[in-house]
Amino acid sequence: MGYISTGLLGLATAIPITLMSVSSCASYAQFVTLGSPMAPNFLAAANFFSAGFAALLTNRASHTPYMVSSADMTNMLFLRMHVHNIAAASLSDDELFPTLAVGLHVGSLVLAFLFWILGAARAAVALNYLPYSVTAGFLAMVGAAIVKGAWSLLKPLPGQSSISLVLGVFLACISFFLKRYGVPTNLSSVASIIISLTIFYTWVGTTGATLTELRDEGWLFPGHVEPLSAAGIFEWDWSHIR
């Protein structure tokens, strides 16, 4: 019975964590690549892999079975700037995509190395000596960047319905007000994801709408994203990196 209860507890913990992690990985990929020629599927796949791999490592190293590893928004801001700087350069298509892929990897490695140095030096102790206004201002900046990115993703294009934007704002307001009354955000956000996905795809199945129609109307992200094979990245000509 002990194994059954432990397994059920692990399952009950893993489901909401997985839902939150998947939505974060996908939305961060869209945020970083928004306005650039890079398809979000490449970065989303990297986010999924790194989140799972980091969770295994941290759980093993910390001896804590339910430790959660997740991408940080400040890292995404750095990678977004990196991607857009490369995209703004005058590069051909043969040069652009390999350079973007390598740039993301190099940028991620630089961030990881810097965070490792800060952790090894116990630099987080310095947070105790930062003025509250500095910390609050930084968190407000991150929150403003998230809201701005969400608005850019939800804002309807000419000819599209604004219903998806209204529903997105409505769900955000529900989570905000529930938090004020003591409901944890991780609970309200997971419930919002499950309920909204269930209602949405029930409506899609009832109306018979196609993926193309959903993209044209602004319900799904534009562009048909094809999965990249495991060996597909090696088919690029890496000699064109700039």
PDB file of C-alpha atoms in Angstrom:
ATOM      1  CA  MET A   1       0.000   0.000   0.000  1.00  0.00           C
ATOM      2  CA  GLY A   2       2.923   2.309   0.663  1.00  0.00           C
ATOM      3  CA  TYR A   3       4.101   2.012  -2.931  1.00  0.00           C
ATOM      4  CA  ILE A   4       0.586   2.702  -4.230  1.00  0.00           C
ATOM      5  CA  SER A   5       0.129   5.813  -2.102  1.00  0.00           C
ATOM      6  CA  THR A   6       3.603   7.056  -3.070  1.00  0.00           C
ATOM      7  CA  GLY A   7       2.839   6.455  -6.748  1.00  0.00           C
ATOM      8  CA  LEU A   8      -0.492   8.270  -6.513  1.00  0.00           C
ATOM      9  CA  LEU A   9       1.156  11.184  -4.727  1.00  0.00           C
ATOM     10  CA  GLY A  10       3.847  11.353  -7.403  1.00  0.00           C
ATOM     11  CA  LEU A  11       1.212  11.231 -10.164  1.00  0.00           C
ATOM     12  CA  ALA A  12      -0.880  13.934  -8.514  1.00  0.00           C
ATOM     13  CA  THR A  13       2.241  16.080  -8.231  1.00  0.00           C
ATOM     14  CA  ALA A  14       3.562  15.373 -11.725  1.00  0.00           C
ATOM     15  CA  ILE A  15       0.373  16.192 -13.644  1.00  0.00           C
ATOM     16  CA  PRO A  16       0.062  19.876 -12.616  1.00  0.00           C
ATOM     17  CA  ILE A  17       3.830  20.354 -12.811  1.00  0.00           C
ATOM     18  CA  THR A  18       3.892  18.888 -16.323  1.00  0.00           C
ATOM     19  CA  LEU A  19       0.989  21.065 -17.460  1.00  0.00           C
ATOM     20  CA  MET A  20       2.642  24.208 -16.113  1.00  0.00           C
ATOM     21  CA  SER A  21       6.035  23.236 -17.528  1.00  0.00           C
ATOM     22  CA  VAL A  22       4.662  22.432 -20.994  1.00  0.00           C
ATOM     23  CA  SER A  23       2.720  25.685 -21.180  1.00  0.00           C
ATOM     24  CA  SER A  24       5.759  27.650 -19.971  1.00  0.00           C
ATOM     25  CA  CYS A  25       8.130  25.988 -22.442  1.00  0.00           C
ATOM     26  CA  ALA A  26       5.776  26.586 -25.371  1.00  0.00           C
ATOM     27  CA  SER A  27       4.875  30.165 -24.446  1.00  0.00           C
ATOM     28  CA  TYR A  28       8.520  31.102 -23.772  1.00  0.00           C
ATOM     29  CA  ALA A  29       9.486  29.717 -27.180  1.00  0.00           C
ATOM     30  CA  GLN A  30       6.804  31.858 -28.799  1.00  0.00           C
ATOM     31  CA  PHE A  31       7.925  34.892 -26.777  1.00  0.00           C
ATOM     32  CA  VAL A  32      11.599  34.527 -27.731  1.00  0.00           C
ATOM     33  CA  THR A  33      10.990  33.939 -31.452  1.00  0.00           C
ATOM     34  CA  LEU A  34       8.105  36.397 -31.889  1.00  0.00           C
ATOM     35  CA  GLY A  35       8.950  38.813 -34.693  1.00  0.00           C
ATOM     36  CA  SER A  36      11.966  36.783 -35.854  1.00  0.00           C
ATOM     37  CA  PRO A  37      12.245  34.336 -38.761  1.00  0.00           C
ATOM     38  CA  MET A  38      12.989  31.457 -36.403  1.00  0.00           C
ATOM     39  CA  ALA A  39      10.219  28.896 -35.906  1.00  0.00           C
ATOM     40  CA  PRO A  40       9.300  28.371 -32.229  1.00  0.00           C
ATOM     41  CA  ASN A  41       9.320  24.551 -32.495  1.00  0.00           C
ATOM     42  CA  PHE A  42      13.128  24.404 -32.312  1.00  0.00           C
ATOM     43  CA  LEU A  43      13.315  26.384 -29.088  1.00  0.00           C
ATOM     44  CA  ALA A  44      10.218  24.705 -27.617  1.00  0.00           C
ATOM     45  CA  ALA A  45      11.791  21.269 -28.129  1.00  0.00           C
ATOM     46  CA  ALA A  46      15.004  22.493 -26.482  1.00  0.00           C
ATOM     47  CA  ASN A  47      12.971  23.888 -23.559  1.00  0.00           C
ATOM     48  CA  PHE A  48      11.144  20.577 -23.096  1.00  0.00           C
ATOM     49  CA  PHE A  49      14.384  18.591 -23.121  1.00  0.00           C
ATOM     50  CA  SER A  50      16.280  20.944 -20.811  1.00  0.00           C
ATOM     51  CA  ALA A  51      13.379  21.149 -18.316  1.00  0.00           C
ATOM     52  CA  GLY A  52      13.146  17.363 -18.065  1.00  0.00           C
ATOM     53  CA  PHE A  53      16.911  16.829 -17.951  1.00  0.00           C
ATOM     54  CA  ALA A  54      17.410  19.548 -15.342  1.00  0.00           C
ATOM     55  CA  ALA A  55      14.612  18.083 -13.218  1.00  0.00           C
ATOM     56  CA  LEU A  56      16.296  14.671 -13.212  1.00  0.00           C
ATOM     57  CA  LEU A  57      19.666  16.171 -12.277  1.00  0.00           C
ATOM     58  CA  THR A  58      18.377  18.457  -9.525  1.00  0.00           C
ATOM     59  CA  ASN A  59      16.149  15.770  -8.031  1.00  0.00           C
ATOM     60  CA  ARG A  60      19.077  13.338  -7.958  1.00  0.00           C
ATOM     61  CA  ALA A  61      21.590  15.832  -6.596  1.00  0.00           C
ATOM     62  CA  SER A  62      19.296  17.323  -3.952  1.00  0.00           C
ATOM     63  CA  HIS A  63      17.707  14.002  -2.890  1.00  0.00           C
ATOM     64  CA  THR A  64      14.353  15.779  -3.143  1.00  0.00           C
ATOM     65  CA  PRO A  65      11.980  13.786  -5.384  1.00  0.00           C
ATOM     66  CA  TYR A  66       9.612  16.670  -6.117  1.00  0.00           C
ATOM     67  CA  MET A  67      12.002  19.502  -6.895  1.00  0.00           C
ATOM     68  CA  VAL A  68      10.895  21.453  -9.979  1.00  0.00           C
ATOM     69  CA  SER A  69      13.217  22.976 -12.573  1.00  0.00           C
ATOM     70  CA  SER A  70      11.781  25.567 -14.896  1.00  0.00           C
ATOM     71  CA  ALA A  71      12.978  28.191 -17.329  1.00  0.00           C
ATOM     72  CA  ASP A  72      13.309  31.685 -15.904  1.00  0.00           C
ATOM     73  CA  MET A  73      11.802  34.722 -17.605  1.00  0.00           C
ATOM     74  CA  THR A  74      14.978  36.774 -17.222  1.00  0.00           C
ATOM     75  CA  ASN A  75      16.846  34.129 -19.240  1.00  0.00           C
ATOM     76  CA  MET A  76      14.182  34.343 -21.930  1.00  0.00           C
ATOM     77  CA  LEU A  77      14.607  38.121 -22.124  1.00  0.00           C
ATOM     78  CA  PHE A  78      18.320  37.644 -22.753  1.00  0.00           C
ATOM     79  CA  LEU A  79      17.737  34.955 -25.407  1.00  0.00           C
ATOM     80  CA  ARG A  80      15.044  37.062 -27.088  1.00  0.00           C
ATOM     81  CA  MET A  81      17.472  39.980 -27.398  1.00  0.00           C
ATOM     82  CA  HIS A  82      20.118  37.573 -28.722  1.00  0.00           C
ATOM     83  CA  VAL A  83      17.782  36.118 -31.364  1.00  0.00           C
ATOM     84  CA  HIS A  84      16.542  39.512 -32.555  1.00  0.00           C
ATOM     85  CA  ASN A  85      20.080  40.921 -32.799  1.00  0.00           C
ATOM     86  CA  ILE A  86      21.077  38.006 -35.044  1.00  0.00           C
ATOM     87  CA  ALA A  87      17.870  38.293 -37.074  1.00  0.00           C
ATOM     88  CA  ALA A  88      18.503  42.020 -37.612  1.00  0.00           C
ATOM     89  CA  ALA A  89      21.880  41.304 -39.213  1.00  0.00           C
ATOM     90  CA  SER A  90      22.081  41.173 -42.998  1.00  0.00           C
ATOM     91  CA  LEU A  91      22.375  37.404 -43.382  1.00  0.00           C
ATOM     92  CA  SER A  92      21.093  35.129 -46.087  1.00  0.00           C
ATOM     93  CA  ASP A  93      18.739  32.253 -45.245  1.00  0.00           C
ATOM     94  CA  ASP A  94      21.615  29.775 -45.512  1.00  0.00           C
ATOM     95  CA  GLU A  95      23.546  31.806 -42.937  1.00  0.00           C
ATOM     96  CA  LEU A  96      20.675  32.943 -40.727  1.00  0.00           C
ATOM     97  CA  PHE A  97      19.212  29.703 -39.388  1.00  0.00           C
ATOM     98  CA  PRO A  98      22.491  27.951 -38.471  1.00  0.00           C
ATOM     99  CA  THR A  99      23.668  31.177 -36.840  1.00  0.00           C
ATOM    100  CA  LEU A 100      20.426  31.488 -34.854  1.00  0.00           C
ATOM    101  CA  ALA A 101      20.679  27.868 -33.672  1.00  0.00           C
ATOM    102  CA  VAL A 102      24.293  28.240 -32.567  1.00  0.00           C
ATOM    103  CA  GLY A 103      23.557  31.648 -31.033  1.00  0.00           C
ATOM    104  CA  LEU A 104      20.815  30.174 -28.843  1.00  0.00           C
ATOM    105  CA  HIS A 105      23.102  27.377 -27.676  1.00  0.00           C
ATOM    106  CA  VAL A 106      26.000  29.712 -26.956  1.00  0.00           C
ATOM    107  CA  GLY A 107      23.742  32.195 -25.167  1.00  0.00           C
ATOM    108  CA  SER A 108      22.270  29.403 -23.023  1.00  0.00           C
ATOM    109  CA  LEU A 109      25.745  28.095 -22.158  1.00  0.00           C
ATOM    110  CA  VAL A 110      26.905  31.586 -21.167  1.00  0.00           C
ATOM    111  CA  LEU A 111      23.873  32.020 -18.905  1.00  0.00           C
ATOM    112  CA  ALA A 112      24.382  28.579 -17.361  1.00  0.00           C
ATOM    113  CA  PHE A 113      28.064  29.307 -16.687  1.00  0.00           C
ATOM    114  CA  LEU A 114      27.283  32.672 -15.089  1.00  0.00           C
ATOM    115  CA  PHE A 115      24.590  31.167 -12.878  1.00  0.00           C
ATOM    116  CA  TRP A 116      26.974  28.375 -11.862  1.00  0.00           C
ATOM    117  CA  ILE A 117      29.579  30.961 -10.845  1.00  0.00           C
ATOM    118  CA  LEU A 118      27.001  32.921  -8.845  1.00  0.00           C
ATOM    119  CA  GLY A 119      25.839  29.738  -7.127  1.00  0.00           C
ATOM    120  CA  ALA A 120      29.373  28.545  -6.336  1.00  0.00           C
ATOM    121  CA  ALA A 121      30.211  31.958  -4.877  1.00  0.00           C
ATOM    122  CA  ARG A 122      26.986  31.990  -2.819  1.00  0.00           C
ATOM    123  CA  ALA A 123      26.277  35.346  -4.425  1.00  0.00           C
ATOM    124  CA  ALA A 124      22.564  35.049  -3.672  1.00  0.00           C
ATOM    125  CA  VAL A 125      23.396  36.213  -0.143  1.00  0.00           C
ATOM    126  CA  ALA A 126      23.887  39.684  -1.639  1.00  0.00           C
ATOM    127  CA  LEU A 127      20.110  39.852  -2.178  1.00  0.00           C
ATOM    128  CA  ASN A 128      19.771  40.454   1.557  1.00  0.00           C
ATOM    129  CA  TYR A 129      21.582  43.768   1.132  1.00  0.00           C
ATOM    130  CA  LEU A 130      19.734  45.056  -1.934  1.00  0.00           C
ATOM    131  CA  PRO A 131      17.254  47.872  -1.300  1.00  0.00           C
ATOM    132  CA  TYR A 132      13.648  46.786  -1.569  1.00  0.00           C
ATOM    133  CA  SER A 133      13.023  49.378  -4.279  1.00  0.00           C
ATOM    134  CA  VAL A 134      15.686  47.766  -6.491  1.00  0.00           C
ATOM    135  CA  THR A 135      14.277  44.261  -6.057  1.00  0.00           C
ATOM    136  CA  ALA A 136      10.688  45.407  -6.507  1.00  0.00           C
ATOM    137  CA  GLY A 137      11.613  47.446  -9.571  1.00  0.00           C
ATOM    138  CA  PHE A 138      13.351  44.478 -11.169  1.00  0.00           C
ATOM    139  CA  LEU A 139      10.396  42.171 -10.521  1.00  0.00           C
ATOM    140  CA  ALA A 140       8.032  44.816 -11.878  1.00  0.00           C
ATOM    141  CA  MET A 141      10.167  45.068 -15.030  1.00  0.00           C
ATOM    142  CA  VAL A 142       9.970  41.297 -15.533  1.00  0.00           C
ATOM    143  CA  GLY A 143       6.226  41.360 -14.964  1.00  0.00           C
ATOM    144  CA  ALA A 144       5.817  44.220 -17.431  1.00  0.00           C
ATOM    145  CA  ALA A 145       7.853  42.302 -20.040  1.00  0.00           C
ATOM    146  CA  ILE A 146       5.627  39.246 -19.554  1.00  0.00           C
ATOM    147  CA  VAL A 147       2.446  41.315 -19.934  1.00  0.00           C
ATOM    148  CA  LYS A 148       3.840  43.062 -23.012  1.00  0.00           C
ATOM    149  CA  GLY A 149       4.835  39.740 -24.586  1.00  0.00           C
ATOM    150  CA  ALA A 150       1.431  38.223 -23.802  1.00  0.00           C
ATOM    151  CA  TRP A 151      -0.298  41.238 -25.354  1.00  0.00           C
ATOM    152  CA  SER A 152       1.803  40.884 -28.512  1.00  0.00           C
ATOM    153  CA  LEU A 153       0.898  37.202 -28.753  1.00  0.00           C
ATOM    154  CA  LEU A 154      -2.829  37.695 -28.108  1.00  0.00           C
ATOM    155  CA  LYS A 155      -3.368  40.912 -30.073  1.00  0.00           C
ATOM    156  CA  PRO A 156      -5.540  40.027 -33.085  1.00  0.00           C
ATOM    157  CA  LEU A 157      -4.311  40.767 -36.573  1.00  0.00           C
ATOM    158  CA  PRO A 158      -6.490  42.709 -39.032  1.00  0.00           C
ATOM    159  CA  GLY A 159      -9.534  40.632 -39.880  1.00  0.00           C
ATOM    160  CA  GLN A 160      -9.225  38.356 -36.835  1.00  0.00           C
ATOM    161  CA  SER A 161     -11.656  38.092 -33.946  1.00  0.00           C
ATOM    162  CA  SER A 162     -10.742  39.612 -30.593  1.00  0.00           C
ATOM    163  CA  ILE A 163     -12.516  36.829 -28.662  1.00  0.00           C
ATOM    164  CA  SER A 164      -9.245  34.989 -27.946  1.00  0.00           C
ATOM    165  CA  LEU A 165      -7.782  38.196 -26.456  1.00  0.00           C
ATOM    166  CA  VAL A 166     -10.875  38.748 -24.293  1.00  0.00           C
ATOM    167  CA  LEU A 167     -10.776  35.151 -23.030  1.00  0.00           C
ATOM    168  CA  GLY A 168      -7.065  35.401 -22.264  1.00  0.00           C
ATOM    169  CA  VAL A 169      -7.566  38.574 -20.228  1.00  0.00           C
ATOM    170  CA  PHE A 170     -10.587  36.991 -18.521  1.00  0.00           C
ATOM    171  CA  LEU A 171      -8.583  33.914 -17.425  1.00  0.00           C
ATOM    172  CA  ALA A 172      -5.750  36.128 -16.183  1.00  0.00           C
ATOM    173  CA  CYS A 173      -8.201  38.211 -14.138  1.00  0.00           C
ATOM    174  CA  ILE A 174      -9.716  35.068 -12.615  1.00  0.00           C
ATOM    175  CA  SER A 175      -6.278  33.852 -11.474  1.00  0.00           C
ATOM    176  CA  PHE A 176      -5.490  37.326 -10.099  1.00  0.00           C
ATOM    177  CA  PHE A 177      -8.678  37.594  -8.052  1.00  0.00           C
ATOM    178  CA  LEU A 178      -8.484  33.983  -6.836  1.00  0.00           C
ATOM    179  CA  LYS A 179      -4.969  34.670  -5.548  1.00  0.00           C
ATOM    180  CA  ARG A 180      -6.280  37.647  -3.568  1.00  0.00           C
ATOM    181  CA  TYR A 181      -8.673  35.255  -1.805  1.00  0.00           C
ATOM    182  CA  GLY A 182      -5.982  32.728  -0.914  1.00  0.00           C
ATOM    183  CA  VAL A 183      -6.167  30.354  -3.894  1.00  0.00           C
ATOM    184  CA  PRO A 184      -2.592  29.467  -4.970  1.00  0.00           C
ATOM    185  CA  THR A 185      -1.602  30.523  -8.485  1.00  0.00           C
ATOM    186  CA  ASN A 186      -0.229  27.073  -9.293  1.00  0.00           C
ATOM    187  CA  LEU A 187      -3.677  25.610  -8.571  1.00  0.00           C
ATOM    188  CA  SER A 188      -5.706  28.244 -10.416  1.00  0.00           C
ATOM    189  CA  SER A 189      -3.389  28.250 -13.443  1.00  0.00           C
ATOM    190  CA  VAL A 190      -3.458  24.445 -13.783  1.00  0.00           C
ATOM    191  CA  ALA A 191      -7.251  24.440 -13.446  1.00  0.00           C
ATOM    192  CA  SER A 192      -7.478  27.211 -16.056  1.00  0.00           C
ATOM    193  CA  ILE A 193      -5.287  25.245 -18.477  1.00  0.00           C
ATOM    194  CA  ILE A 194      -7.297  22.030 -18.093  1.00  0.00           C
ATOM    195  CA  ILE A 195     -10.722  23.705 -18.253  1.00  0.00           C
ATOM    196  CA  SER A 196      -9.883  26.039 -21.146  1.00  0.00           C
ATOM    197  CA  LEU A 197      -8.277  23.260 -23.233  1.00  0.00           C
ATOM    198  CA  THR A 198     -11.247  20.966 -22.599  1.00  0.00           C
ATOM    199  CA  ILE A 199     -13.769  23.628 -23.595  1.00  0.00           C
ATOM    200  CA  PHE A 200     -11.726  24.773 -26.599  1.00  0.00           C
ATOM    201  CA  TYR A 201     -11.198  21.373 -28.177  1.00  0.00           C
ATOM    202  CA  THR A 202     -14.758  20.340 -27.391  1.00  0.00           C
ATOM    203  CA  TRP A 203     -15.860  23.401 -29.347  1.00  0.00           C
ATOM    204  CA  VAL A 204     -13.395  22.565 -32.144  1.00  0.00           C
ATOM    205  CA  GLY A 205     -14.706  18.990 -32.364  1.00  0.00           C
ATOM    206  CA  THR A 206     -18.307  20.185 -32.354  1.00  0.00           C
ATOM    207  CA  THR A 207     -17.848  22.824 -35.055  1.00  0.00           C
ATOM    208  CA  GLY A 208     -15.430  20.757 -37.158  1.00  0.00           C
ATOM    209  CA  ALA A 209     -13.010  23.680 -37.519  1.00  0.00           C
ATOM    210  CA  THR A 210      -9.694  22.852 -39.194  1.00  0.00           C
ATOM    211  CA  LEU A 211      -6.257  23.852 -37.937  1.00  0.00           C
ATOM    212  CA  THR A 212      -5.897  26.257 -40.868  1.00  0.00           C
ATOM    213  CA  GLU A 213      -9.153  27.988 -39.967  1.00  0.00           C
ATOM    214  CA  LEU A 214      -8.142  28.215 -36.318  1.00  0.00           C
ATOM    215  CA  ARG A 215      -4.815  29.818 -37.284  1.00  0.00           C
ATOM    216  CA  ASP A 216      -6.499  32.262 -39.669  1.00  0.00           C
ATOM    217  CA  GLU A 217      -8.939  33.302 -36.944  1.00  0.00           C
ATOM    218  CA  GLY A 218      -6.165  33.812 -34.372  1.00  0.00           C
ATOM    219  CA  TRP A 219      -6.955  30.870 -32.077  1.00  0.00           C
ATOM    220  CA  LEU A 220      -3.660  29.127 -32.809  1.00  0.00           C
ATOM    221  CA  PHE A 221      -0.248  30.577 -33.522  1.00  0.00           C
ATOM    222  CA  PRO A 222       0.248  31.415 -37.215  1.00  0.00           C
ATOM    223  CA  GLY A 223       2.262  29.198 -39.490  1.00  0.00           C
ATOM    224  CA  HIS A 224       2.265  25.445 -39.826  1.00  0.00           C
ATOM    225  CA  VAL A 225       5.108  24.128 -37.684  1.00  0.00           C
ATOM    226  CA  GLU A 226       6.618  20.880 -38.908  1.00  0.00           C
ATOM    227  CA  PRO A 227       8.449  18.681 -36.399  1.00  0.00           C
ATOM    228  CA  LEU A 228      12.204  18.519 -36.852  1.00  0.00           C
ATOM    229  CA  SER A 229      13.698  15.059 -37.049  1.00  0.00           C
ATOM    230  CA  ALA A 230      16.437  14.089 -34.621  1.00  0.00           C
ATOM    231  CA  ALA A 231      19.024  14.207 -37.423  1.00  0.00           C
ATOM    232  CA  GLY A 232      17.484  17.232 -39.173  1.00  0.00           C
ATOM    233  CA  ILE A 233      19.775  19.726 -37.471  1.00  0.00           C
ATOM    234  CA  PHE A 234      22.820  17.951 -38.950  1.00  0.00           C
ATOM    235  CA  GLU A 235      21.494  18.544 -42.473  1.00  0.00           C
ATOM    236  CA  TRP A 236      22.213  22.259 -42.203  1.00  0.00           C
ATOM    237  CA  ASP A 237      25.420  23.622 -43.626  1.00  0.00           C
ATOM    238  CA  TRP A 238      27.243  24.734 -40.493  1.00  0.00           C
ATOM    239  CA  SER A 239      30.011  26.368 -42.508  1.00  0.00           C
ATOM    240  CA  HIS A 240      27.649  29.315 -43.077  1.00  0.00           C
ATOM    241  CA  ILE A 241      27.658  30.347 -39.421  1.00  0.00           C
ATOM    242  CA  ARG A 242      28.487  34.023 -39.002  1.00  0.00           C
TER     243      ARG A 242
END
